Short mmCIF file of C-alpha atoms and ligand atoms in Angstrom, two decimals:
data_model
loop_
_atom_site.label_atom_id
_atom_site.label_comp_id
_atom_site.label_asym_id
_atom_site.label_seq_id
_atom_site.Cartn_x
_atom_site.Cartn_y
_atom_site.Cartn_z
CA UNK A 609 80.90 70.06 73.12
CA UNK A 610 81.18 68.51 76.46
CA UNK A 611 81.26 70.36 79.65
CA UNK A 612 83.36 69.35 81.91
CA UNK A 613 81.69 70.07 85.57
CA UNK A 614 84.69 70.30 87.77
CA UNK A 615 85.81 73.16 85.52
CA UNK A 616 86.06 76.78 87.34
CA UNK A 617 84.39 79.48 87.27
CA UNK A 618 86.63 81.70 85.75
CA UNK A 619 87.53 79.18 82.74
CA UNK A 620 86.88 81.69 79.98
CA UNK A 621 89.38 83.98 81.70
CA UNK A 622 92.19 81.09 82.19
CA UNK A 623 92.19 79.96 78.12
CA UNK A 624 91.33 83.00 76.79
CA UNK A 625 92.88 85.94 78.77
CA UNK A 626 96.68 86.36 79.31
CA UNK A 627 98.35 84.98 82.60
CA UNK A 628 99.19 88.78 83.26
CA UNK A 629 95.81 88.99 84.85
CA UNK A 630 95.39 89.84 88.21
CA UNK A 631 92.50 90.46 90.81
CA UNK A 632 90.58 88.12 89.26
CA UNK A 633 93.03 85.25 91.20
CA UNK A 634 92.24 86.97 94.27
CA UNK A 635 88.78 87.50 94.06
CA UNK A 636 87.92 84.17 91.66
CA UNK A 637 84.21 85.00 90.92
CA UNK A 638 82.24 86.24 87.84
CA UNK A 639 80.71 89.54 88.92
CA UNK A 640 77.99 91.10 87.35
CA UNK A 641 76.09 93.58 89.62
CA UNK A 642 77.38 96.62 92.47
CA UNK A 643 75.61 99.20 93.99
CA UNK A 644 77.07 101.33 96.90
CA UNK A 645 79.51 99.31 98.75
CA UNK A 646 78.31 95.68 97.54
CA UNK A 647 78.84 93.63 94.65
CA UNK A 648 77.59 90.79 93.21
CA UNK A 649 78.35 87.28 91.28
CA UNK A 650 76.69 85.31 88.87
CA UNK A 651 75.88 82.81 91.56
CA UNK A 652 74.15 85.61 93.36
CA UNK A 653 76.46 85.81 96.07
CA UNK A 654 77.04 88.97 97.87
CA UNK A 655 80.43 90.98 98.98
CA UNK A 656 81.04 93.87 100.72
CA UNK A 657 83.69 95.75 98.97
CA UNK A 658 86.38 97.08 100.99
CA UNK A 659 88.81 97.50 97.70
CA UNK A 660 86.76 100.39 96.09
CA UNK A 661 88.86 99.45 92.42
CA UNK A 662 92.19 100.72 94.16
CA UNK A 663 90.50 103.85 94.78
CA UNK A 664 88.94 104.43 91.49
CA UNK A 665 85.71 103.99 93.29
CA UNK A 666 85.41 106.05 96.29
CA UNK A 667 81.64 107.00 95.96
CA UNK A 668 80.77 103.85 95.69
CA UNK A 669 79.59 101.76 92.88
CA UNK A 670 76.91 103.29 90.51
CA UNK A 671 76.19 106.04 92.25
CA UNK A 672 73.12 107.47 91.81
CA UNK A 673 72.73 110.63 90.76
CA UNK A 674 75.89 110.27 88.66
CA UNK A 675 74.15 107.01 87.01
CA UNK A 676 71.35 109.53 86.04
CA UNK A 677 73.34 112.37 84.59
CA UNK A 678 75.09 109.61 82.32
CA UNK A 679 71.92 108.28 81.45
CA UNK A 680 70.38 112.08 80.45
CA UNK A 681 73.53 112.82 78.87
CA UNK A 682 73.45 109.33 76.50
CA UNK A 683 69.90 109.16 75.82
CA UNK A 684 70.34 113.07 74.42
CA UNK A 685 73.44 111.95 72.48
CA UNK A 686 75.64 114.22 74.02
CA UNK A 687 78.86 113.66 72.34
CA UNK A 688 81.01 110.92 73.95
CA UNK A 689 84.31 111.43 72.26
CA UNK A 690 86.16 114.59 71.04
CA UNK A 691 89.92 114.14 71.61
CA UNK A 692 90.70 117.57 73.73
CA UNK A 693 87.80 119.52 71.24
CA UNK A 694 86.11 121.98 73.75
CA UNK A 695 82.52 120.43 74.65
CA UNK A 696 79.86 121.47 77.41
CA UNK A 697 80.56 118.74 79.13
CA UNK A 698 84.47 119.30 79.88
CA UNK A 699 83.28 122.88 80.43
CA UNK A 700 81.04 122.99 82.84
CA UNK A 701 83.88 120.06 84.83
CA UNK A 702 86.76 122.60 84.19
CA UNK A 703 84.37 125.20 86.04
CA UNK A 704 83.08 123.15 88.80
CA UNK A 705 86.90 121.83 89.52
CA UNK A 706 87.57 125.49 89.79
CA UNK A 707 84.86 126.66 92.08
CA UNK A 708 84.06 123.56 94.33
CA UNK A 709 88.01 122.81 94.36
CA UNK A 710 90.68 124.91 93.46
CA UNK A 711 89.35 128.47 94.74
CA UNK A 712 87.90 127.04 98.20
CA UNK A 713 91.72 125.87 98.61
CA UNK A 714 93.36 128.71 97.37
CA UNK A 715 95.34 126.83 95.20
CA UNK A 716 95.54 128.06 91.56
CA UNK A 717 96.17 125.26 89.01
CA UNK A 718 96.35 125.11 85.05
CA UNK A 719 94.42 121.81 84.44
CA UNK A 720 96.00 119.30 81.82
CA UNK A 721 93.59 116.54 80.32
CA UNK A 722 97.08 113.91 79.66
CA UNK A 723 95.28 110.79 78.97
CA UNK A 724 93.08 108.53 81.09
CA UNK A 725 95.35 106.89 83.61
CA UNK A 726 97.29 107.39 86.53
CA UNK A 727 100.43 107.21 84.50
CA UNK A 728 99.96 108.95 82.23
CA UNK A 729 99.40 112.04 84.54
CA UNK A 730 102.67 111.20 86.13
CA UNK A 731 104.33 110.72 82.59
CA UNK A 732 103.41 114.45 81.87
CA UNK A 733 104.20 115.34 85.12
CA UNK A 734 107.64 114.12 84.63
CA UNK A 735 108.14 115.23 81.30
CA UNK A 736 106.62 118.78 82.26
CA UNK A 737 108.93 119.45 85.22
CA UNK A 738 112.49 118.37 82.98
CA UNK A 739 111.15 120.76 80.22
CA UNK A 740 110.60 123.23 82.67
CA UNK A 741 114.18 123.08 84.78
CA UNK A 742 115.94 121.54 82.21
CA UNK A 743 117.14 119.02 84.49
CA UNK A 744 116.83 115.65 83.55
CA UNK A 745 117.37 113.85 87.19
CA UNK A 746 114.16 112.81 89.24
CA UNK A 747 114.29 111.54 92.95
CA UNK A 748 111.53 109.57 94.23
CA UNK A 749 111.09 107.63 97.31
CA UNK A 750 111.53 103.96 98.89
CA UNK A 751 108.31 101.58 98.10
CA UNK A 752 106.59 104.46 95.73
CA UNK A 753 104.43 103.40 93.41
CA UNK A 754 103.57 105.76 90.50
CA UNK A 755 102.51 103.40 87.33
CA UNK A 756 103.46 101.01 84.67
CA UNK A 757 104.53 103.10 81.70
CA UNK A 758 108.73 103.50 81.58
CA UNK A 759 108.93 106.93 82.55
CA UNK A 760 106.29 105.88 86.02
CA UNK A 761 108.32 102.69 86.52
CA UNK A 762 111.71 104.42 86.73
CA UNK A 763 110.03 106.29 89.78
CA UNK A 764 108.15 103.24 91.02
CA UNK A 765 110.16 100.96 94.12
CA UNK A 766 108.82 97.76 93.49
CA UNK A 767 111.61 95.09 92.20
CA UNK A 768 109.02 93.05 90.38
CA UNK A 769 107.42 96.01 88.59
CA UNK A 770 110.53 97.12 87.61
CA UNK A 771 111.96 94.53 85.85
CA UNK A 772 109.24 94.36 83.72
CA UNK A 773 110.43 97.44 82.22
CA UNK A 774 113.30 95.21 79.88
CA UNK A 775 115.62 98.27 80.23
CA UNK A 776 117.14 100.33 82.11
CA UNK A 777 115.25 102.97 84.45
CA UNK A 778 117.11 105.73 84.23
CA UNK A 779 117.49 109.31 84.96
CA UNK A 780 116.06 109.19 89.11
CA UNK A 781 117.16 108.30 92.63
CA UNK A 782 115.67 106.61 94.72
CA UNK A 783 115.53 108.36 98.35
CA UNK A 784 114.72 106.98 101.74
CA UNK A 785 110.73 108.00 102.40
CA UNK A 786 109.61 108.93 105.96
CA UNK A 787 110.41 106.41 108.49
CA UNK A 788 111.83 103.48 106.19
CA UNK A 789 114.90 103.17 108.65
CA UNK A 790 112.36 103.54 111.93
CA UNK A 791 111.78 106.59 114.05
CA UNK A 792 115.49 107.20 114.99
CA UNK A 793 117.01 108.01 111.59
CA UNK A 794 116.25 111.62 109.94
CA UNK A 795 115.53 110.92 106.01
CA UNK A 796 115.71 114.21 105.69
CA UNK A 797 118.92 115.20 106.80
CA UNK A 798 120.06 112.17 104.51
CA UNK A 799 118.43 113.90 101.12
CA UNK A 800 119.48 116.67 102.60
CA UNK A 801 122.99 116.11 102.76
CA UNK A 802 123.31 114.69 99.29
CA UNK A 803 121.96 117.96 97.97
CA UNK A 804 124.11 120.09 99.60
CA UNK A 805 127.53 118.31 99.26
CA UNK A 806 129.17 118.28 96.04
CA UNK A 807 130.81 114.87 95.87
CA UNK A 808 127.69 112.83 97.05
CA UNK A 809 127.17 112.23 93.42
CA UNK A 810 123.51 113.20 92.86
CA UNK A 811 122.69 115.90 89.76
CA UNK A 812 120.25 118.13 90.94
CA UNK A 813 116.69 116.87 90.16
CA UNK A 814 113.73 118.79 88.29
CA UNK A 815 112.08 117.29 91.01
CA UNK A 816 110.80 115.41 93.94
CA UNK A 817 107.78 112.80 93.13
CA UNK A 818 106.17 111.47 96.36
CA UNK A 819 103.30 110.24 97.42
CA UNK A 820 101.91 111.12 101.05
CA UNK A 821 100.34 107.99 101.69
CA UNK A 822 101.49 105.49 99.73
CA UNK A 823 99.11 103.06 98.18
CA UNK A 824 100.45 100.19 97.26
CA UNK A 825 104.27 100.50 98.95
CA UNK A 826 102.47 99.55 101.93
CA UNK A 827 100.36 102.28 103.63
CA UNK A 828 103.33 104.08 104.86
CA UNK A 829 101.52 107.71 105.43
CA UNK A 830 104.46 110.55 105.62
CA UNK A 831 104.25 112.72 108.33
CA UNK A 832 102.84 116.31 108.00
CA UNK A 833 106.05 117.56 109.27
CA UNK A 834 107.84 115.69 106.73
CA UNK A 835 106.15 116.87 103.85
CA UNK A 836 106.79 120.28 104.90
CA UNK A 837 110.59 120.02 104.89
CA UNK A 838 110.75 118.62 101.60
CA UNK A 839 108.32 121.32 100.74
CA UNK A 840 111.12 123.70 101.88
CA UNK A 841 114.24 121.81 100.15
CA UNK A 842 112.16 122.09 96.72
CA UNK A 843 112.00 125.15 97.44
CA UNK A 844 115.36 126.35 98.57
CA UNK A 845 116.98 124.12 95.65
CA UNK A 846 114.39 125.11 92.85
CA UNK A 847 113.44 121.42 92.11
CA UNK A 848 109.66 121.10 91.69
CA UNK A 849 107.47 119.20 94.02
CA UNK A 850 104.87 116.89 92.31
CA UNK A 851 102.51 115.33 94.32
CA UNK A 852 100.96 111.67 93.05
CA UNK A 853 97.32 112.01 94.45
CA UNK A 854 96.30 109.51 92.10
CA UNK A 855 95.15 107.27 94.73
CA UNK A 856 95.40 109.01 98.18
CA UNK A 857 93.14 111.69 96.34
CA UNK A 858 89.71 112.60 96.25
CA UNK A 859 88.83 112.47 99.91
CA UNK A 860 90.55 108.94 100.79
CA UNK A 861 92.67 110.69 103.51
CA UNK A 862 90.00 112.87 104.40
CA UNK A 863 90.51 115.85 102.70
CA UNK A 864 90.07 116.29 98.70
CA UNK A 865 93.50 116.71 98.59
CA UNK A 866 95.75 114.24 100.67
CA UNK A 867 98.55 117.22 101.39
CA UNK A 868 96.15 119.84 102.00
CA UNK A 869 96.33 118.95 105.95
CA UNK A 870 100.20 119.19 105.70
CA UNK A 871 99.51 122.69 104.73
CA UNK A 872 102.03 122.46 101.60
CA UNK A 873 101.66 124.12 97.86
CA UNK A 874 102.83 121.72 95.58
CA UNK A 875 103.85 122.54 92.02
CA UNK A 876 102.35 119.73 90.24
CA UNK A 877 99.75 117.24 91.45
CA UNK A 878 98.76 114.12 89.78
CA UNK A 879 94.65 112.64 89.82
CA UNK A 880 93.26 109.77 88.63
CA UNK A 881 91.11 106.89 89.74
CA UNK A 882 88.34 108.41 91.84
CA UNK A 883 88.45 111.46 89.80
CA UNK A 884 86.22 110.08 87.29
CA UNK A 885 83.18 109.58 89.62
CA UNK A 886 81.61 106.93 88.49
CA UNK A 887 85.30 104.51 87.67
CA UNK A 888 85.36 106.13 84.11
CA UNK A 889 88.81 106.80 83.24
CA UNK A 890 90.12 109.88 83.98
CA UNK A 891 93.33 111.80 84.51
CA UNK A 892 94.07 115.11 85.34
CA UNK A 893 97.97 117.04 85.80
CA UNK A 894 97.92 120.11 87.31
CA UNK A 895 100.45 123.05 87.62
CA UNK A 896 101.20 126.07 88.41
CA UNK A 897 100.56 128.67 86.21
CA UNK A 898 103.93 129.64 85.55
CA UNK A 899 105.20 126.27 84.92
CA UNK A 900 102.78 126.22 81.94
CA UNK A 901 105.54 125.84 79.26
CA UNK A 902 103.51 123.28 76.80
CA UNK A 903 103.46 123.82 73.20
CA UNK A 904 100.14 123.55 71.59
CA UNK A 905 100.18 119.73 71.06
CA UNK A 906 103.58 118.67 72.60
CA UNK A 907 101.89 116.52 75.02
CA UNK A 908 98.77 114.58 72.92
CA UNK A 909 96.50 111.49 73.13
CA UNK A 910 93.45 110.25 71.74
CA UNK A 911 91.26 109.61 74.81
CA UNK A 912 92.07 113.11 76.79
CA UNK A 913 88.65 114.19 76.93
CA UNK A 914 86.40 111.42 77.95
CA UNK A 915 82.85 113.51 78.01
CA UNK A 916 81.17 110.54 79.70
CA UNK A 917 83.71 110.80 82.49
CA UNK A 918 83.19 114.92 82.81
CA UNK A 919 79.96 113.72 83.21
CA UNK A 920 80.37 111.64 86.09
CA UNK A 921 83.20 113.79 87.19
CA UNK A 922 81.27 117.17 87.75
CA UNK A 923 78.10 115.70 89.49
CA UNK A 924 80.93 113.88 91.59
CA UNK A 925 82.11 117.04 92.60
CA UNK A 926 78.81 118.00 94.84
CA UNK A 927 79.85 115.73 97.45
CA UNK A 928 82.35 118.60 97.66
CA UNK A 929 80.32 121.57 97.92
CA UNK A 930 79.66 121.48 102.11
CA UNK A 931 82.12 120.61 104.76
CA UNK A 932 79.73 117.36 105.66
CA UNK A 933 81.14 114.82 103.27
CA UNK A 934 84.90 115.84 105.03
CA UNK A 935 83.02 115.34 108.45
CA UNK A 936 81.78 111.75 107.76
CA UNK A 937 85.21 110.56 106.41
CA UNK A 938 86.94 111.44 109.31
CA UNK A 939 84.16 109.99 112.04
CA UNK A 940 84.46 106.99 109.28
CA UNK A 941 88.34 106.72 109.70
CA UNK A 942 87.83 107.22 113.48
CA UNK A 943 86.09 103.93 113.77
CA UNK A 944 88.03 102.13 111.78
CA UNK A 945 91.65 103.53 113.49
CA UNK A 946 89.90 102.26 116.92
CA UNK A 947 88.67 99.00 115.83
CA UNK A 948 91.83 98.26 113.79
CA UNK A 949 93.80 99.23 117.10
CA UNK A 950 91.78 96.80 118.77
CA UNK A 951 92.30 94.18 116.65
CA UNK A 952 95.98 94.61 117.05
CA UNK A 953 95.57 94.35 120.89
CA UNK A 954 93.39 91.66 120.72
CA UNK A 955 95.50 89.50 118.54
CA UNK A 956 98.58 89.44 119.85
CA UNK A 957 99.49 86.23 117.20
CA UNK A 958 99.20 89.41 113.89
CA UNK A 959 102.15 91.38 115.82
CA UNK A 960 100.16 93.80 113.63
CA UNK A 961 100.99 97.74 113.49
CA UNK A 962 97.94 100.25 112.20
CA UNK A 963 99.65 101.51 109.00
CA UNK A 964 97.96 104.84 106.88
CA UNK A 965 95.50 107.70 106.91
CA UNK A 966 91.97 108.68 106.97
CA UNK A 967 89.96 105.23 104.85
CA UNK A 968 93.56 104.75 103.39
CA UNK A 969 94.16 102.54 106.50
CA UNK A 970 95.27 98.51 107.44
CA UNK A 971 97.73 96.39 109.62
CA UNK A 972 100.55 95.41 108.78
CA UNK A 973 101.19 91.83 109.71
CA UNK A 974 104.31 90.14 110.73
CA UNK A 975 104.51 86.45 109.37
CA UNK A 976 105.14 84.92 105.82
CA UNK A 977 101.71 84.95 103.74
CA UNK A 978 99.84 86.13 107.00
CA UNK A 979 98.09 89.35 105.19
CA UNK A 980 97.18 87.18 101.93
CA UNK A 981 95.67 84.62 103.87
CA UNK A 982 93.36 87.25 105.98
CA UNK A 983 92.49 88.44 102.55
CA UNK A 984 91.53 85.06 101.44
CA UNK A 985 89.21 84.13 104.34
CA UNK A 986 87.82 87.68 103.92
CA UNK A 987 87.01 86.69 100.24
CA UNK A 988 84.93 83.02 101.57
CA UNK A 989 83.27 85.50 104.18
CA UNK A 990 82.07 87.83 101.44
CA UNK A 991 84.76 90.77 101.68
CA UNK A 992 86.67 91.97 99.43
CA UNK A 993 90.24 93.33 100.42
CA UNK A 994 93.70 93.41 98.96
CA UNK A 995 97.04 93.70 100.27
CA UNK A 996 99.59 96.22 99.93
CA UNK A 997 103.27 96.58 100.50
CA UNK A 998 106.62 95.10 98.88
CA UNK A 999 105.94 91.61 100.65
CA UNK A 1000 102.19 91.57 100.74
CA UNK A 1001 102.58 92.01 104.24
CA UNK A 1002 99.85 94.60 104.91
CA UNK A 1003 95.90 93.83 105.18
CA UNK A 1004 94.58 96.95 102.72
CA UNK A 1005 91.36 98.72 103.87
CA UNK A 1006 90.07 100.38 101.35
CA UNK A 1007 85.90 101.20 101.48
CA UNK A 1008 83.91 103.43 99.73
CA UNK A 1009 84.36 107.10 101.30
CA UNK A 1010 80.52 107.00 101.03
CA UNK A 1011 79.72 103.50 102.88
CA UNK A 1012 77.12 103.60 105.79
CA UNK A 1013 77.92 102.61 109.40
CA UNK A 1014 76.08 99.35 109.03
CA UNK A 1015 78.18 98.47 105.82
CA UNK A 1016 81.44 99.90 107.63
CA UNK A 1017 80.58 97.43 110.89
CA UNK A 1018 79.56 94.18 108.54
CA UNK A 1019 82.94 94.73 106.65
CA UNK A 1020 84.91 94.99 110.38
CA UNK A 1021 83.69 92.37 112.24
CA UNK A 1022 84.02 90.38 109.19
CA UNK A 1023 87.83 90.98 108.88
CA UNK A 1024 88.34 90.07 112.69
CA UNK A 1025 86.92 86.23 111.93
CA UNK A 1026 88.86 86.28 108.73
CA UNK A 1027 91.68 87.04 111.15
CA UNK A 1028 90.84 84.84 113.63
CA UNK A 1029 90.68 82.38 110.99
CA UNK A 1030 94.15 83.19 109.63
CA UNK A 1031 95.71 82.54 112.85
CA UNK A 1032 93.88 79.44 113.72
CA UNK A 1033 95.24 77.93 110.50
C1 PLP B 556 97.13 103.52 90.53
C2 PLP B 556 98.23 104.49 90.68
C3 PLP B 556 98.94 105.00 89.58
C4 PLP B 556 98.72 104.51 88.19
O1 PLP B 556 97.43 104.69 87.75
P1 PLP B 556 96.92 103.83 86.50
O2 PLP B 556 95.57 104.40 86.19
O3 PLP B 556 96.86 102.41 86.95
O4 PLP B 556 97.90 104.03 85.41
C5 PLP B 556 99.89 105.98 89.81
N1 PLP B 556 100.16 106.41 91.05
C6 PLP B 556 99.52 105.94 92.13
C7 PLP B 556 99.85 106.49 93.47
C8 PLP B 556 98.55 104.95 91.98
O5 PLP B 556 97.94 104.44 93.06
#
């Protein structure tokens, strides 16, 4: 067979995997290698990841005491799969969760193992909180995202995403989220207003699915005050308050929990991506007690208990047990607010505005293909970033809650050339 030369790099991929692929066009390189907050390609080339798989990887790749627990737990042929069978291993993360978590917070959870994704915590979720009410309406907000399944779709924003469905999304309502119309319009005095009259035409929900910082609508981060008044309309309307943490979890806005600042209770929560550790699936749902309704077996999968993920999960959970990994995330998102607020000052040509919270943070730029194009010359310069947003309008950064200040400063004064660059062109 002849090889042609000029062929790329990611040839396999292009004849053999479906066009539906993704990341790989933005980041077109073969990798084989990470560690910490780098990665590696097959040509030896090195990137500093500021991307962290969506969130899936917020201590970093391969971490290293997780990488040895795995290894212990493998070589002793600790049992790997067990559909929702009680093992050690799910044990002793159900207990940990509990201590290092849950009863630190006060908060006091039932934990549901749904299935390994992000959807299909909020599919549960969803289906949970209509058994429960037995309402069948859901509201959810402007530019959420909450998965790719139907039931996640028909709360997700996204056009695109949408359609993809092939039928109809039914059963929510889409709501304005904090700010969409700009500071002078009250969003919730709209919602609101459509629960309390009785010809706006909305059915009253089983609940409200929000996320407070939301990951991929565009770093729009709801204010604290915000999420306590819907707190208080779930409340005074009985409609159920689920939380999608799947991705502004596990410390990326600074605290384990991204509403535990906002100082609100919610009834459900949804985790996934950096729950696993070590970016082994995993998915958790959690409820109140009382909302604990299931039937033995009414909600069931095949991979709910991925042991190799408790694994990694529990020895994740350390970082948890002082007040010092909380510290560093927030001196982390300190620096990066200040030089991201520089670079908005300095670069008058981005008309940029510092979107998010905590290392959940980026600019949003104004100009057509702008925020792709920083991304791209980011990518040349060895970093790896993605946007976010209905447009693709906002530069996404997104580095391992663990990365060191050398690692953190590389990555920065990278992105302002890749700027620089952007403009220039
Ligand atoms: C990624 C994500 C999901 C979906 O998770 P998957 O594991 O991709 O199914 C749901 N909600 C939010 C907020 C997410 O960021």
């Amino acid at each position: 067979m002849q090889i042609k030369k000029d062929r790329s790099a990611l040839h396999v991929f292009e004849t053999l995997e479906s066009e539906v692929r993704s990341y790989c066009r933005s980041f077109p390189a073969v990798f084989t290698k990470a560690k910490g907050h780098k990665l590696w390609d097959r040509d030896g080339r090195e990137y500093i990841d500021f991307f962290s798989g969506a969130g899936a990887l917020n201590y970093g790749h391969n971490e290293e005491r997780m990488k040895k627990k795995l290894i212990d737990y493998l070589a002793n042929d600790g049992i790997t799969h067990s559909l929702d069978m009680a093992t050690e291993a799910k044990e002793a993360f159900l207990k940990k969760f509990h201590d290092v978590i849950l009863k630190p917070r006060t908060l006091n959870y039932k934990v549901m193992f749904p299935g390994p994704t992000g959807t299909n915590s909020v599919e549960s979720a969803l289906k949970l909180a209509r058994k429960v009410t037995g309402r069948e309406n859901v509201i959810s907000f402007t530019n959420s995202f909450h998965g790719m399944t139907i039931g996640s779709l028909a709360v997700t924003g996204n056009t695109f995403k949408r359609r993809g469905a092939g039928v109809p999304l039914n059963y929510t309502v889409t709501m304005p989220y904090d700010n969409y119309f700009g500071a002078d319009f009250d969003t919730i005095k709209y919602l609101k207003r459509f629960l309390e009259d009785n010809g706006s035409g909305l059915d009253l929900p089983a609940a409200i699915i929000l996320e407070t910082v939301q990951g991929e609508g565009g770093l729009n981060a709801a204010r604290f005050e915000w999420l306590q008044k819907i707190e208080q309309i779930c409340r005074k309307w009985n409609i159920l308050l689920i939380v999608d943490d799947v991705q502004a979890g596990c410390g990326r806005t600074g605290t384990f929990f991204s509403f535990e600042q906002a100082g609100i209770k919610p009834d459900i929560v949804c985790l996934s991506k950096s729950i696993g550790g070590y970016g082994l699936p995993l998915a958790l749902t959690l409820f109140k007690p009382e909302l604990d309704v299931w039937a033995p077996g009414e909600h069931n999968g095949t991979f709910r208990g991925n042991n190799l993920a408790f694994i990694a999960a529990t020895e994740a959970l350390s970082f948890w047990e002082t007040p010092a990994f909380e510290q560093k995330i927030k001196q982390k998102s300190e620096r990066v607010n200040h030089f991201l607020q520089s670079i908005v000052s300095n670069h008058p040509g981005l008309q940029g505005e510092v979107r998010g919270r905590g290392l959940m943070q980026g600019i949003a730029c104004a100009g057509d293909g702008l925020a792709e194009r920083i991304c791209r010359e980011a990518f040349k310069r060895g970093l790896i970033m993605e946007t976010s947003g209905p447009a693709g309008e906002v530069v996404k950064l997104f580095p391992p809650l663990t990365i060191n200040d050398q690692g953190l400063d590389q990555g920065l004064s990278i992105l302002e050339e890749s700027i620089q660059a952007a403009l220039d062109q």
